[in-house]
Amino acid sequence: KDDFFISHFKLVEYFRAQMRKDPDMASAVAAIRTLLEFLKRDKGETILGLRESLTGATDCLTGVDSSVAVSSGGELFLRFISLTSLEHQDLSRCKKVMEERGELFLEKISMSRAKVAKLCHTFIKDGAKILTHSYSRVVLRVLEKAAAEKKRFSVYVTESQPDSAGRQMADALRKLNVPVTVVLDAAVGYVLEKVDLVIVGAEGVVESGGIINKIGTYQMAVCSKAHNKPFYVVAESFKFVRLYPLNQQDVPDKFKYKADTLKTVKNLSEEHPMIDYTPPSLITLLFTDLGVLTPSAVSDELIKLYL
Amino acid sequence: LETVVYFRAQMRKDPDMASAVAAIRTLLEFLKRDKGETILGLRESLTGATDCLTGVDSSVAVSSGGELFLRFISLTSLEHQDLSRCKKVMEERGELFLEKISMSRAKVAKLCHTFIKDGAKILTHSYSRVVLRVLEKAAAEKKRFSVYVTESQPDSAGRQMADALRKLNVPVTVVLDAAVGYVLEKVDLVIVGAEGVVESGGIINKIGTYQMAVCSKAHNKPFYVVAESFKFVRLYPLNQQDVPDKFKYKADTLKTVKNLSEEHPMIDYTPPSLITLLFTDLGVLTPSAVSDELIKLYL
């Protein structure tokens, strides 16, 4: 039992260290590195025991960072490494195979952002005015690629309360010499007549083809639809999650609030939710490392991932 | 300059009074103290005084209120030979106008509170004294309802609204501006105030109202506007850009800042297609009926 607690503590430490080492890395990628390391150090005797401890480790990590991608990424990792013939007599040989597959998975997802950027930047025409929401590293990568292709465009980014993440995005864009304007969350409807397209990231992509993202995304999508502006989503495939919310209430509370809030606060109805759900009818296209998908195509791809 | 001082004093004396009402009191006082020799000169100086006041408080209602006041007092037979007799008539009409508009909020509240059913969940935006009056009346009628109010950046006026509502023992939740779409599925109706009502039947109000209206339409929730009739203004914007800059930013900002594109606009325009009903002291109007009433006011 002591080993259990100590190893979980070390797990969390390793995860935090990974996040600190490379702040540009998605938290899900850091989580998967941590799980791979956990796998290497695990001293279990059975495959079943190994699976259980990996699931336990994933739960432990979601207790640190409650974003949707950490839990979906962890589940996909587990499925991928087990998706092979594990019929060797020797447990250590099985573990080796699993580790190799784990490394392969990690390598694949490390390249996913570059793939997404390659697909998406062609949709940004010269002279385009783009609206984006809050701070998304994927969107930033897409805009970096477009800027590198010598496209001229300007960006409106929402301030995104309550943590003002939009300002971080604006600073990063200024470093790329992209003209950027920070607008209030309340000014989205006001500014939409001026923009040509809307690009947002996603914290999770759900089975219906809808997305879970920072609070404010849903009303941005509704207003884009009202103004007939294309609403594009950029997301890596490890963010595909097995959820099917029909409205805002259906999204589980464990994703809605930060991990610290969930642990300390009793009455969650007093807290500001950090995310909202955007239904697929409002999304034009999703750019993922599996290709450019319409929302209806997402459910096919998602099932294939989880088979 | 005395005008400005008097205006500010009026605002301080009664913070619950609409700024347009304070402006009209100031103009009436100005009229009484004016020592001009001709009616035309009087009109010009009143117009000048109104412009001066809009330089202090750039809300739409101050300019529309001032114009309506001027029209109302001149709307009478001014064919007396004696200038002082004419002025006296104008002053009397001015007092009449002031009395009428002081009662307008109560009339609006009386019309609107019946639309709030027992157990209703209401969404409102930022701080509006008219909406507060309506909710006070509903609470006084022993209706049980709860309110969601947006924080309304950049001045967080929503918190002031929330405090005022807590004093009335109304359960209130402050939500982020970004959370309007999120919370709309829970509410039954949306009630907002207006800084100005335009000729098309649309409204000018605190930034964030437009996207609240779009989301309400998407969720099929009624979007009610409560406004007094002195807020009816002779503008016909077709989109956000058409609203004049002098209304979009605070008076101080307009005077000090060179490059307005760097500033956050304080208001936006909500087209009439998104509004269900407007509650005014002239009655309960559909947006299309507003243009009729507006023309009648300004005739």
mmCIF file with all atom_site columns, C-alpha atoms in Angstrom, chain A residues 40-105:
data_model
loop_
_atom_site.group_PDB
_atom_site.id
_atom_site.type_symbol
_atom_site.label_atom_id
_atom_site.label_alt_id
_atom_site.label_comp_id
_atom_site.label_asym_id
_atom_site.label_entity_id
_atom_site.label_seq_id
_atom_site.pdbx_PDB_ins_code
_atom_site.Cartn_x
_atom_site.Cartn_y
_atom_site.Cartn_z
_atom_site.occupancy
_atom_site.B_iso_or_equiv
_atom_site.pdbx_formal_charge
_atom_site.auth_seq_id
_atom_site.auth_comp_id
_atom_site.auth_asym_id
_atom_site.auth_atom_id
_atom_site.pdbx_PDB_model_num
ATOM 1  C CA . LYS A 1 40  ? 8.570   1.115   -17.658 1.00 0.00 ? 40  LYS A CA 1
ATOM 2  C CA . ARG A 1 41  ? 8.944   1.263   -13.909 1.00 0.00 ? 41  ARG A CA 1
ATOM 3  C CA . ASP A 1 42  ? 5.977   -0.916  -13.099 1.00 0.00 ? 42  ASP A CA 1
ATOM 4  C CA . LYS A 1 43  ? 6.786   -4.127  -11.263 1.00 0.00 ? 43  LYS A CA 1
ATOM 5  C CA . GLY A 1 44  ? 3.465   -5.903  -11.650 1.00 0.00 ? 44  GLY A CA 1
ATOM 6  C CA . GLU A 1 45  ? 3.207   -9.602  -12.311 1.00 0.00 ? 45  GLU A CA 1
ATOM 7  C CA . THR A 1 46  ? 0.167   -9.784  -14.562 1.00 0.00 ? 46  THR A CA 1
ATOM 8  C CA . ILE A 1 47  ? -1.101  -7.984  -17.678 1.00 0.00 ? 47  ILE A CA 1
ATOM 9  C CA . LEU A 1 48  ? -4.445  -7.391  -15.989 1.00 0.00 ? 48  LEU A CA 1
ATOM 10 C CA . GLY A 1 49  ? -2.718  -5.883  -12.982 1.00 0.00 ? 49  GLY A CA 1
ATOM 11 C CA . LEU A 1 50  ? -0.743  -3.657  -15.325 1.00 0.00 ? 50  LEU A CA 1
ATOM 12 C CA . ARG A 1 51  ? -3.899  -2.421  -17.035 1.00 0.00 ? 51  ARG A CA 1
ATOM 13 C CA . GLU A 1 52  ? -5.508  -1.655  -13.702 1.00 0.00 ? 52  GLU A CA 1
ATOM 14 C CA . SER A 1 53  ? -2.529  0.267   -12.441 1.00 0.00 ? 53  SER A CA 1
ATOM 15 C CA . LEU A 1 54  ? -2.333  2.246   -15.698 1.00 0.00 ? 54  LEU A CA 1
ATOM 16 C CA . THR A 1 55  ? -6.021  3.142   -15.363 1.00 0.00 ? 55  THR A CA 1
ATOM 17 C CA . GLY A 1 56  ? -5.360  4.120   -11.754 1.00 0.00 ? 56  GLY A CA 1
ATOM 18 C CA . ALA A 1 57  ? -2.456  6.274   -12.867 1.00 0.00 ? 57  ALA A CA 1
ATOM 19 C CA . THR A 1 58  ? -4.628  8.042   -15.463 1.00 0.00 ? 58  THR A CA 1
ATOM 20 C CA . ASP A 1 59  ? -7.239  8.792   -12.775 1.00 0.00 ? 59  ASP A CA 1
ATOM 21 C CA . CYS A 1 60  ? -4.489  10.127  -10.589 1.00 0.00 ? 60  CYS A CA 1
ATOM 22 C CA . LEU A 1 61  ? -3.338  12.481  -13.340 1.00 0.00 ? 61  LEU A CA 1
ATOM 23 C CA . THR A 1 62  ? -6.869  13.740  -14.014 1.00 0.00 ? 62  THR A CA 1
ATOM 24 C CA . GLY A 1 63  ? -6.871  14.669  -10.347 1.00 0.00 ? 63  GLY A CA 1
ATOM 25 C CA . VAL A 1 64  ? -4.002  17.050  -11.126 1.00 0.00 ? 64  VAL A CA 1
ATOM 26 C CA . ASP A 1 65  ? -5.205  18.420  -14.458 1.00 0.00 ? 65  ASP A CA 1
ATOM 27 C CA . SER A 1 66  ? -8.882  18.026  -15.081 1.00 0.00 ? 66  SER A CA 1
ATOM 28 C CA . SER A 1 67  ? -8.895  18.781  -18.803 1.00 0.00 ? 67  SER A CA 1
ATOM 29 C CA . VAL A 1 68  ? -10.772 16.402  -21.058 1.00 0.00 ? 68  VAL A CA 1
ATOM 30 C CA . ALA A 1 69  ? -7.712  15.605  -23.157 1.00 0.00 ? 69  ALA A CA 1
ATOM 31 C CA . VAL A 1 70  ? -5.772  14.085  -20.255 1.00 0.00 ? 70  VAL A CA 1
ATOM 32 C CA . SER A 1 71  ? -8.442  11.465  -19.647 1.00 0.00 ? 71  SER A CA 1
ATOM 33 C CA . SER A 1 72  ? -9.086  10.763  -23.338 1.00 0.00 ? 72  SER A CA 1
ATOM 34 C CA . GLY A 1 73  ? -5.346  10.708  -24.098 1.00 0.00 ? 73  GLY A CA 1
ATOM 35 C CA . GLY A 1 74  ? -4.718  8.268   -21.278 1.00 0.00 ? 74  GLY A CA 1
ATOM 36 C CA . GLU A 1 75  ? -7.485  5.951   -22.444 1.00 0.00 ? 75  GLU A CA 1
ATOM 37 C CA . LEU A 1 76  ? -6.282  6.015   -26.050 1.00 0.00 ? 76  LEU A CA 1
ATOM 38 C CA . PHE A 1 77  ? -2.715  5.276   -24.906 1.00 0.00 ? 77  PHE A CA 1
ATOM 39 C CA . LEU A 1 78  ? -3.882  2.247   -22.980 1.00 0.00 ? 78  LEU A CA 1
ATOM 40 C CA . ARG A 1 79  ? -5.886  0.953   -25.921 1.00 0.00 ? 79  ARG A CA 1
ATOM 41 C CA . PHE A 1 80  ? -3.062  1.501   -28.385 1.00 0.00 ? 80  PHE A CA 1
ATOM 42 C CA . ILE A 1 81  ? -0.457  -0.348  -26.387 1.00 0.00 ? 81  ILE A CA 1
ATOM 43 C CA . SER A 1 82  ? -2.794  -3.287  -25.756 1.00 0.00 ? 82  SER A CA 1
ATOM 44 C CA . LEU A 1 83  ? -3.834  -3.420  -29.393 1.00 0.00 ? 83  LEU A CA 1
ATOM 45 C CA . THR A 1 84  ? -1.227  -6.035  -30.181 1.00 0.00 ? 84  THR A CA 1
ATOM 46 C CA . SER A 1 85  ? -0.741  -9.731  -29.833 1.00 0.00 ? 85  SER A CA 1
ATOM 47 C CA . LEU A 1 86  ? 0.210   -10.212 -26.219 1.00 0.00 ? 86  LEU A CA 1
ATOM 48 C CA . GLU A 1 87  ? 0.488   -13.937 -26.291 1.00 0.00 ? 87  GLU A CA 1
ATOM 49 C CA . HIS A 1 88  ? 4.111   -14.319 -25.294 1.00 0.00 ? 88  HIS A CA 1
ATOM 50 C CA . GLN A 1 89  ? 4.746   -16.629 -22.395 1.00 0.00 ? 89  GLN A CA 1
ATOM 51 C CA . ASP A 1 90  ? 7.181   -14.242 -20.871 1.00 0.00 ? 90  ASP A CA 1
ATOM 52 C CA . LEU A 1 91  ? 5.707   -11.203 -19.123 1.00 0.00 ? 91  LEU A CA 1
ATOM 53 C CA . SER A 1 92  ? 8.819   -9.130  -19.670 1.00 0.00 ? 92  SER A CA 1
ATOM 54 C CA . ARG A 1 93  ? 8.597   -9.754  -23.434 1.00 0.00 ? 93  ARG A CA 1
ATOM 55 C CA . CYS A 1 94  ? 4.967   -8.553  -23.377 1.00 0.00 ? 94  CYS A CA 1
ATOM 56 C CA . LYS A 1 95  ? 5.960   -5.494  -21.448 1.00 0.00 ? 95  LYS A CA 1
ATOM 57 C CA . LYS A 1 96  ? 8.703   -4.745  -23.921 1.00 0.00 ? 96  LYS A CA 1
ATOM 58 C CA . VAL A 1 97  ? 6.256   -4.908  -26.809 1.00 0.00 ? 97  VAL A CA 1
ATOM 59 C CA . MET A 1 98  ? 3.906   -2.598  -24.942 1.00 0.00 ? 98  MET A CA 1
ATOM 60 C CA . GLU A 1 99  ? 6.713   -0.150  -24.268 1.00 0.00 ? 99  GLU A CA 1
ATOM 61 C CA . GLU A 1 100 ? 7.688   -0.100  -27.924 1.00 0.00 ? 100 GLU A CA 1
ATOM 62 C CA . ARG A 1 101 ? 4.134   0.589   -28.948 1.00 0.00 ? 101 ARG A CA 1
ATOM 63 C CA . GLY A 1 102 ? 3.957   3.268   -26.297 1.00 0.00 ? 102 GLY A CA 1
ATOM 64 C CA . GLU A 1 103 ? 6.995   5.020   -27.764 1.00 0.00 ? 103 GLU A CA 1
ATOM 65 C CA . LEU A 1 104 ? 5.448   4.769   -31.220 1.00 0.00 ? 104 LEU A CA 1
ATOM 66 C CA . PHE A 1 105 ? 2.210   6.317   -29.991 1.00 0.00 ? 105 PHE A CA 1
#
